Amino acid sequence: MSAIEDLTAELAKLPGIGRKTASRLTFFLLKQPPGAAESLAGAIQRVAERVNLCSTCGNFSEGDPCSICTDTRRDRGTVCVVEEASDIEAIERSAEFRGLYHVLGGHLSPLDGVGPDELRIDALRRRLENGSEVREVILATNPSMEGEVTATYLRGVLARAGLKVTRIALGLPIGGDLEYADRVTIARALAARTEMAE
Amino acid sequence: MSAIEDLTAELAKLPGIGRKTASRLTFFLLKQPPGAAESLAGAIQRVAERVNLCSTCGNFSEGDPCSICTDTRRDRGTVCVVEEASDIEAIERSAEFRGLYHVLGGHLSPLDGVGPDELRIDALRRRLENGSEVREVILATNPSMEGEVTATYLRGVLARAGLKVTRIALGLPIGGDLEYADRVTIARALAARTEMAE
């Protein structure tokens, strides 16, 4: 396989990029000034080499713990639970939240074989054990069927004296995806969060 | 800038990829199994290192001359003139053409400062000089205003005894772009090409 066909095939593996778009991107890169394609290749390589999961919160990070977990200006009494690391970026853009995060790595989905053991729920429980300074857990799983089920499940297992468990307000449209919500909607949903009944 | 932000910025430079899509692609790559991102980075790097312009036809190629120019099974008497190297791939997909190619590198566009000297027209004329085995030049510039102007200009300067100059049939929709045409339309347009009056 030639280098051009090889790159087109690699690009076509990306989500939302079909064969024609992959071919167009390949020729775009070929027509760039020297260094442009190398710069993109280098950026991908660096992400692959340097970025790992934060062992505390599960966020993608170049250090461990990540820059959010080690930020002393953030409120260590609040942990926002999200499905994916990409959701953190969306919430950070809203500038409404100054606490810490916990990435589950997905949502409960029995039909796909994703039960509680497949998510980072044990790690979350360890963060909340006696002696922890966490006072509130905000459940910010997606406003979808699976996200709701996951939030309800977590509400059931995250019991501890003095711990408040809240659900991000459903100002987000049901059936949507948190990652693509606009920042105003996210900010409003965070501000209007409500406590979950046990 | 972090490795993640850096890659997102690099991806957002690609055509048709905005900030949100770039961020989504970055997280997609982060979630892939080990080796997947390196594989894409390597493919980009190899294209940048190995692919150059064929000094004969102007196509992107890993060798010089390119694999089409050196293919002895192809008809060396016919040269198809296209605006961009990416158009060659589109024409090859139609499986209608077995001759050689010549890439202009664009179209005439005086308002953008693109005159005959900015295109690979001199190189084309040298390929057609006395003693050349080329009997026919097919002008397959885009079916747009600029492509038509470029074809008309070329018709004027490509005069030689015994040389036929044809224009790809305008079964292609005017205002479109050859690169995105479907293979059936391209095959029909090639088959129905007509000789240009001087």
Short mmCIF file of C-alpha atoms in Angstrom, two decimals:
data_model
loop_
_atom_site.label_atom_id
_atom_site.label_comp_id
_atom_site.label_asym_id
_atom_site.label_seq_id
_atom_site.Cartn_x
_atom_site.Cartn_y
_atom_site.Cartn_z
CA MET A 1 0.00 0.00 0.00
CA SER A 2 1.38 3.42 -0.91
CA ALA A 3 1.97 6.12 1.70
CA ILE A 4 -0.98 8.10 0.32
CA GLU A 5 -3.40 5.15 0.43
CA ASP A 6 -2.08 4.25 3.86
CA LEU A 7 -2.75 7.71 5.28
CA THR A 8 -6.20 7.85 3.65
CA ALA A 9 -7.06 4.51 5.27
CA GLU A 10 -5.80 5.73 8.66
CA LEU A 11 -7.81 8.97 8.46
CA ALA A 12 -10.95 7.06 7.41
CA LYS A 13 -10.82 5.25 10.77
CA LEU A 14 -11.61 8.51 12.56
CA PRO A 15 -15.25 9.07 13.57
CA GLY A 16 -17.31 11.11 11.10
CA ILE A 17 -14.60 10.88 8.41
CA GLY A 18 -15.52 8.81 5.36
CA ARG A 19 -13.34 7.73 2.47
CA LYS A 20 -13.85 10.92 0.42
CA THR A 21 -13.14 13.23 3.34
CA ALA A 22 -10.07 11.14 4.26
CA SER A 23 -8.78 11.50 0.69
CA ARG A 24 -9.46 15.25 0.74
CA LEU A 25 -7.56 15.62 4.03
CA THR A 26 -4.62 13.62 2.66
CA PHE A 27 -4.31 15.89 -0.37
CA PHE A 28 -4.77 18.94 1.86
CA LEU A 29 -1.77 17.80 3.92
CA LEU A 30 0.26 17.11 0.77
CA LYS A 31 -0.35 20.66 -0.45
CA GLN A 32 0.69 22.32 2.82
CA PRO A 33 4.05 24.11 3.22
CA PRO A 34 6.93 21.93 4.51
CA GLY A 35 6.59 21.16 8.20
CA ALA A 36 2.79 21.37 8.48
CA ALA A 37 2.16 17.63 8.16
CA GLU A 38 5.12 16.85 10.42
CA SER A 39 3.68 19.25 12.97
CA LEU A 40 0.36 17.35 13.00
CA ALA A 41 2.15 13.99 13.14
CA GLY A 42 4.26 15.22 16.03
CA ALA A 43 1.23 16.47 17.95
CA ILE A 44 -0.47 13.07 17.61
CA GLN A 45 2.73 11.29 18.61
CA ARG A 46 3.18 13.49 21.68
CA VAL A 47 -0.40 12.92 22.81
CA ALA A 48 0.10 9.16 22.44
CA GLU A 49 3.39 9.25 24.35
CA ARG A 50 2.71 11.74 27.09
CA VAL A 51 -0.99 11.58 27.93
CA ASN A 52 -2.14 8.98 30.43
CA LEU A 53 -5.02 8.57 32.85
CA CYS A 54 -4.87 10.39 36.19
CA SER A 55 -4.92 7.57 38.77
CA THR A 56 -7.10 9.69 41.04
CA CYS A 57 -9.89 11.03 38.82
CA GLY A 58 -9.44 9.13 35.51
CA ASN A 59 -8.97 12.31 33.45
CA PHE A 60 -6.48 12.35 30.57
CA SER A 61 -3.35 14.09 31.79
CA GLU A 62 0.35 14.58 31.12
CA GLY A 63 1.11 14.22 34.84
CA ASP A 64 -0.25 11.98 37.59
CA PRO A 65 -2.19 13.24 39.46
CA CYS A 66 -3.60 15.59 36.81
CA SER A 67 -3.47 19.38 36.91
CA ILE A 68 -7.04 19.60 38.23
CA CYS A 69 -6.48 17.13 41.08
CA THR A 70 -3.32 18.98 42.14
CA ASP A 71 -4.78 22.50 41.82
CA THR A 72 -4.89 23.82 45.41
CA ARG A 73 -7.26 26.66 44.44
CA ARG A 74 -10.03 24.19 43.61
CA ASP A 75 -12.70 23.12 46.10
CA ARG A 76 -11.68 19.65 47.32
CA GLY A 77 -15.07 19.18 48.98
CA THR A 78 -16.97 18.72 45.72
CA VAL A 79 -16.53 15.95 43.15
CA CYS A 80 -18.32 16.06 39.82
CA VAL A 81 -18.85 12.58 38.30
CA VAL A 82 -18.83 12.40 34.49
CA GLU A 83 -19.01 9.57 31.97
CA GLU A 84 -16.04 10.56 29.80
CA ALA A 85 -12.91 12.68 30.18
CA SER A 86 -14.10 14.80 27.25
CA ASP A 87 -17.06 15.89 29.42
CA ILE A 88 -14.61 17.61 31.77
CA GLU A 89 -13.54 20.00 29.04
CA ALA A 90 -17.20 20.88 28.36
CA ILE A 91 -17.84 21.58 32.05
CA GLU A 92 -14.60 23.57 32.42
CA ARG A 93 -15.73 25.80 29.54
CA SER A 94 -18.87 26.68 31.51
CA ALA A 95 -16.61 28.19 34.23
CA GLU A 96 -19.37 27.35 36.74
CA PHE A 97 -17.58 24.57 38.61
CA ARG A 98 -14.45 24.84 40.77
CA GLY A 99 -14.38 21.40 42.40
CA LEU A 100 -12.75 18.11 41.37
CA TYR A 101 -13.86 15.46 38.87
CA HIS A 102 -14.28 11.72 38.65
CA VAL A 103 -14.44 9.98 35.27
CA LEU A 104 -16.49 6.76 35.15
CA GLY A 105 -15.27 5.72 31.70
CA GLY A 106 -18.81 5.22 30.36
CA HIS A 107 -22.29 4.46 31.66
CA LEU A 108 -24.09 1.33 32.83
CA SER A 109 -25.30 -0.63 29.83
CA PRO A 110 -26.12 -4.28 30.62
CA LEU A 111 -26.90 -5.07 26.98
CA ASP A 112 -23.34 -4.05 26.02
CA GLY A 113 -21.87 -5.94 28.97
CA VAL A 114 -21.06 -2.76 30.94
CA GLY A 115 -21.87 -3.33 34.59
CA PRO A 116 -20.62 -1.47 37.71
CA ASP A 117 -17.30 -3.37 37.61
CA GLU A 118 -16.51 -2.01 34.14
CA LEU A 119 -16.77 1.60 35.37
CA ARG A 120 -14.45 3.41 37.79
CA ILE A 121 -17.00 3.17 40.60
CA ASP A 122 -14.78 1.39 43.13
CA ALA A 123 -12.20 4.14 42.70
CA LEU A 124 -14.95 6.70 43.37
CA ARG A 125 -16.05 4.92 46.54
CA ARG A 126 -12.47 4.89 47.80
CA ARG A 127 -12.29 8.66 47.29
CA LEU A 128 -15.37 9.02 49.48
CA GLU A 129 -14.36 6.73 52.33
CA ASN A 130 -14.40 7.88 55.95
CA GLY A 131 -11.93 10.68 56.47
CA SER A 132 -12.44 12.05 52.97
CA GLU A 133 -12.99 15.81 52.74
CA VAL A 134 -15.64 15.38 50.04
CA ARG A 135 -18.98 16.85 51.14
CA GLU A 136 -20.87 16.70 47.85
CA VAL A 137 -20.89 14.46 44.79
CA ILE A 138 -22.50 15.97 41.69
CA LEU A 139 -23.70 13.30 39.27
CA ALA A 140 -23.13 14.79 35.80
CA THR A 141 -23.68 11.70 33.69
CA ASN A 142 -25.34 12.37 30.35
CA PRO A 143 -29.04 13.33 30.24
CA SER A 144 -29.79 10.08 28.41
CA MET A 145 -31.54 6.89 29.48
CA GLU A 146 -28.19 5.22 30.32
CA GLY A 147 -26.89 8.33 32.09
CA GLU A 148 -30.02 8.49 34.24
CA VAL A 149 -29.78 4.80 35.11
CA THR A 150 -26.10 5.25 36.01
CA ALA A 151 -26.90 8.28 38.21
CA THR A 152 -29.68 6.38 39.99
CA TYR A 153 -27.36 3.43 40.57
CA LEU A 154 -24.61 5.69 41.96
CA ARG A 155 -27.11 7.42 44.25
CA GLY A 156 -27.82 4.01 45.75
CA VAL A 157 -24.21 3.01 46.41
CA LEU A 158 -22.70 6.35 47.48
CA ALA A 159 -24.16 6.49 50.98
CA ARG A 160 -22.05 8.04 53.75
CA ALA A 161 -22.90 10.20 56.75
CA GLY A 162 -22.74 13.89 55.82
CA LEU A 163 -22.36 13.26 52.08
CA LYS A 164 -24.72 15.14 49.77
CA VAL A 165 -25.36 13.54 46.37
CA THR A 166 -26.79 15.85 43.72
CA ARG A 167 -27.81 15.42 40.08
CA ILE A 168 -26.92 18.04 37.49
CA ALA A 169 -30.16 19.83 36.53
CA LEU A 170 -31.89 18.52 33.46
CA GLY A 171 -31.86 21.76 31.62
CA LEU A 172 -29.91 19.62 29.14
CA PRO A 173 -32.15 18.11 26.49
CA ILE A 174 -32.98 14.46 27.18
CA GLY A 175 -31.37 12.17 24.62
CA GLY A 176 -28.48 14.57 24.03
CA ASP A 177 -24.79 14.27 24.78
CA LEU A 178 -23.10 16.41 27.42
CA GLU A 179 -19.96 16.84 25.36
CA TYR A 180 -21.80 18.83 22.69
CA ALA A 181 -23.94 21.02 24.94
CA ASP A 182 -23.31 24.75 24.83
CA ARG A 183 -21.63 26.40 27.80
CA VAL A 184 -24.68 28.44 28.86
CA THR A 185 -26.83 25.34 29.13
CA ILE A 186 -24.11 23.58 31.10
CA ALA A 187 -23.67 26.54 33.44
CA ARG A 188 -27.41 26.73 34.08
CA ALA A 189 -27.70 23.01 34.66
CA LEU A 190 -24.86 23.12 37.18
CA ALA A 191 -26.29 26.11 39.04
CA ALA A 192 -29.77 24.52 39.29
CA ARG A 193 -28.56 21.13 40.51
CA THR A 194 -30.92 19.47 43.00
CA GLU A 195 -30.31 17.03 45.81
CA MET A 196 -31.30 13.46 45.08
CA ALA A 197 -33.64 11.70 47.51
CA GLU A 198 -32.23 8.42 48.79
CA MET B 1 0.19 24.48 25.71
CA SER B 2 -0.60 20.93 26.75
CA ALA B 3 -0.25 17.99 24.34
CA ILE B 4 -4.06 17.68 24.17
CA GLU B 5 -4.60 21.37 23.41
CA ASP B 6 -1.75 21.25 20.91
CA LEU B 7 -3.26 18.33 18.98
CA THR B 8 -6.73 19.89 19.05
CA ALA B 9 -5.27 23.09 17.57
CA GLU B 10 -3.41 21.11 14.88
CA LEU B 11 -6.54 19.15 13.90
CA ALA B 12 -8.63 22.33 13.77
CA LYS B 13 -6.33 23.57 10.96
CA LEU B 14 -7.70 20.83 8.67
CA PRO B 15 -10.43 21.85 6.22
CA GLY B 16 -13.98 21.21 7.43
CA ILE B 17 -12.83 20.47 10.97
CA GLY B 18 -13.87 23.02 13.58
CA ARG B 19 -12.84 23.31 17.21
CA LYS B 20 -15.50 20.92 18.52
CA THR B 21 -14.77 18.25 15.93
CA ALA B 22 -11.03 18.63 16.58
CA SER B 23 -11.62 18.12 20.30
CA ARG B 24 -13.80 15.08 19.59
CA LEU B 25 -11.10 13.56 17.36
CA THR B 26 -8.43 14.16 19.99
CA PHE B 27 -10.44 12.31 22.64
CA PHE B 28 -11.25 9.57 20.14
CA LEU B 29 -7.51 9.05 19.60
CA LEU B 30 -6.85 9.07 23.36
CA LYS B 31 -9.43 6.31 23.86
CA GLN B 32 -7.99 4.04 21.16
CA PRO B 33 -5.94 0.92 21.99
CA PRO B 34 -2.15 1.44 22.23
CA GLY B 35 -0.60 1.91 18.81
CA ALA B 36 -3.59 3.39 16.98
CA ALA B 37 -2.56 7.04 17.39
CA GLU B 38 1.08 6.17 16.63
CA SER B 39 -0.10 4.43 13.48
CA LEU B 40 -1.89 7.59 12.28
CA ALA B 41 1.09 9.78 13.24
CA GLY B 42 3.40 7.44 11.33
CA ALA B 43 1.21 7.49 8.23
CA ILE B 44 1.23 11.30 8.20
CA GLN B 45 4.99 11.36 8.78
CA ARG B 46 5.63 8.89 5.94
CA VAL B 47 3.49 10.87 3.52
CA ALA B 48 5.40 14.02 4.44
CA GLU B 49 8.76 12.31 4.05
CA ARG B 50 8.22 10.10 1.03
CA VAL B 51 5.70 11.79 -1.21
CA ASN B 52 6.95 14.33 -3.71
CA LEU B 53 5.83 15.74 -7.04
CA CYS B 54 6.48 13.69 -10.18
CA SER B 55 8.74 15.92 -12.29
CA THR B 56 6.97 14.76 -15.46
CA CYS B 57 3.26 15.04 -14.68
CA GLY B 58 3.12 16.88 -11.34
CA ASN B 59 1.25 14.09 -9.57
CA PHE B 60 2.04 13.26 -5.94
CA SER B 61 4.24 10.20 -5.93
CA GLU B 62 6.70 8.19 -3.85
CA GLY B 63 8.99 7.77 -6.88
CA ASP B 64 10.02 10.09 -9.71
CA PRO B 65 8.67 9.60 -12.34
CA CYS B 66 5.44 8.42 -10.71
CA SER B 67 3.89 4.98 -11.08
CA ILE B 68 1.48 6.21 -13.77
CA CYS B 69 4.17 7.85 -15.91
CA THR B 70 6.31 4.68 -15.74
CA ASP B 71 3.44 2.23 -16.36
CA THR B 72 4.22 0.72 -19.80
CA ARG B 73 0.67 -0.67 -20.15
CA ARG B 74 -0.77 2.83 -20.31
CA ASP B 75 -1.41 4.71 -23.57
CA ARG B 76 1.47 7.19 -23.91
CA GLY B 77 -0.33 8.95 -26.76
CA THR B 78 -2.99 10.57 -24.57
CA VAL B 79 -2.45 13.11 -21.81
CA CYS B 80 -5.27 14.17 -19.52
CA VAL B 81 -4.77 17.67 -18.05
CA VAL B 82 -6.23 18.24 -14.58
CA GLU B 83 -6.12 21.11 -12.11
CA GLU B 84 -5.09 19.16 -9.00
CA ALA B 85 -3.37 15.84 -8.26
CA SER B 86 -6.45 14.81 -6.29
CA ASP B 87 -8.43 14.92 -9.56
CA ILE B 88 -6.28 12.04 -10.86
CA GLU B 89 -7.61 9.74 -8.17
CA ALA B 90 -11.18 10.65 -9.14
CA ILE B 91 -10.51 9.90 -12.81
CA GLU B 92 -8.69 6.64 -12.02
CA ARG B 93 -11.75 5.50 -10.05
CA SER B 94 -13.84 5.88 -13.21
CA ALA B 95 -11.62 3.23 -14.91
CA GLU B 96 -12.41 4.95 -18.23
CA PHE B 97 -8.99 6.41 -18.93
CA ARG B 98 -5.72 4.54 -19.61
CA GLY B 99 -3.47 7.38 -20.74
CA LEU B 100 -1.13 9.71 -18.84
CA TYR B 101 -1.83 12.82 -16.79
CA HIS B 102 -0.60 16.37 -16.39
CA VAL B 103 -1.33 18.38 -13.24
CA LEU B 104 -1.57 22.15 -13.68
CA GLY B 105 -1.55 22.93 -9.97
CA GLY B 106 -4.68 25.09 -10.15
CA HIS B 107 -6.60 27.17 -12.66
CA LEU B 108 -6.15 30.60 -14.19
CA SER B 109 -7.49 33.22 -11.80
CA PRO B 110 -6.15 36.72 -12.52
CA LEU B 111 -7.92 38.19 -9.47
CA ASP B 112 -5.93 35.83 -7.23
CA GLY B 113 -2.71 36.52 -9.11
CA VAL B 114 -2.68 33.12 -10.85
CA GLY B 115 -1.56 33.59 -14.47
CA PRO B 116 -0.13 31.03 -16.94
CA ASP B 117 3.31 31.25 -15.30
CA GLU B 118 1.91 30.08 -11.96
CA LEU B 119 0.58 26.85 -13.52
CA ARG B 120 2.61 23.93 -14.91
CA ILE B 121 1.84 24.97 -18.49
CA ASP B 122 5.45 25.29 -19.71
CA ALA B 123 6.09 21.75 -18.52
CA LEU B 124 3.03 20.60 -20.48
CA ARG B 125 4.24 22.33 -23.64
CA ARG B 126 7.63 20.66 -23.32
CA ARG B 127 5.87 17.29 -23.13
CA LEU B 128 4.13 18.07 -26.43
CA GLU B 129 7.15 19.36 -28.38
CA ASN B 130 8.08 17.95 -31.78
CA GLY B 131 9.01 14.30 -31.51
CA SER B 132 6.52 13.70 -28.67
CA GLU B 133 4.34 10.63 -29.04
CA VAL B 134 1.32 12.49 -27.62
CA ARG B 135 -1.55 12.55 -30.15
CA GLU B 136 -4.32 13.86 -27.93
CA VAL B 137 -4.60 16.21 -24.95
CA ILE B 138 -7.81 15.91 -22.95
CA LEU B 139 -8.56 19.07 -21.00
CA ALA B 140 -10.19 17.88 -17.77
CA THR B 141 -10.10 21.10 -15.78
CA ASN B 142 -13.09 21.62 -13.48
CA PRO B 143 -16.51 22.41 -15.01
CA SER B 144 -16.41 25.83 -13.34
CA MET B 145 -15.93 29.32 -14.73
CA GLU B 146 -12.19 29.23 -13.98
CA GLY B 147 -11.79 25.71 -15.34
CA GLU B 148 -13.50 26.71 -18.58
CA VAL B 149 -11.30 29.79 -18.92
CA THR B 150 -8.20 27.67 -18.28
CA ALA B 151 -9.30 25.08 -20.89
CA THR B 152 -9.93 27.79 -23.45
CA TYR B 153 -6.53 29.34 -22.76
CA LEU B 154 -4.79 25.97 -23.09
CA ARG B 155 -6.64 25.28 -26.36
CA GLY B 156 -5.06 28.46 -27.69
CA VAL B 157 -1.46 27.68 -26.74
CA LEU B 158 -1.34 23.91 -27.37
CA ALA B 159 -1.14 24.05 -31.17
CA ARG B 160 1.01 21.45 -32.94
CA ALA B 161 0.58 19.56 -36.21
CA GLY B 162 -1.31 16.31 -35.65
CA LEU B 163 -2.26 17.12 -32.05
CA LYS B 164 -5.91 16.75 -31.09
CA VAL B 165 -7.11 18.84 -28.13
CA THR B 166 -10.36 17.70 -26.52
CA ARG B 167 -12.44 18.92 -23.61
CA ILE B 168 -13.98 16.51 -21.14
CA ALA B 169 -17.75 16.46 -21.77
CA LEU B 170 -19.78 18.73 -19.55
CA GLY B 171 -21.95 16.05 -18.17
CA LEU B 172 -20.43 17.34 -14.95
CA PRO B 173 -22.65 19.93 -13.28
CA ILE B 174 -21.40 23.49 -13.89
CA GLY B 175 -20.13 25.11 -10.70
CA GLY B 176 -19.12 21.74 -9.24
CA ASP B 177 -15.75 20.30 -8.39
CA LEU B 178 -14.28 17.35 -10.27
CA GLU B 179 -12.80 15.81 -7.16
CA TYR B 180 -16.26 15.17 -5.67
CA ALA B 181 -18.03 13.92 -8.81
CA ASP B 182 -19.26 10.32 -8.77
CA ARG B 183 -17.43 7.80 -10.95
CA VAL B 184 -20.35 7.22 -13.35
CA THR B 185 -20.58 10.91 -14.19
CA ILE B 186 -16.82 11.06 -14.72
CA ALA B 187 -16.84 7.96 -16.95
CA ARG B 188 -19.67 9.38 -19.07
CA ALA B 189 -17.99 12.75 -19.36
CA LEU B 190 -14.74 11.12 -20.49
CA ALA B 191 -16.48 8.90 -23.05
CA ALA B 192 -18.42 11.83 -24.54
CA ARG B 193 -15.43 14.17 -24.85
CA THR B 194 -15.54 16.40 -27.93
CA GLU B 195 -12.81 17.97 -30.02
CA MET B 196 -12.28 21.67 -29.41
CA ALA B 197 -12.40 23.97 -32.43
CA GLU B 198 -9.29 26.12 -32.72
#
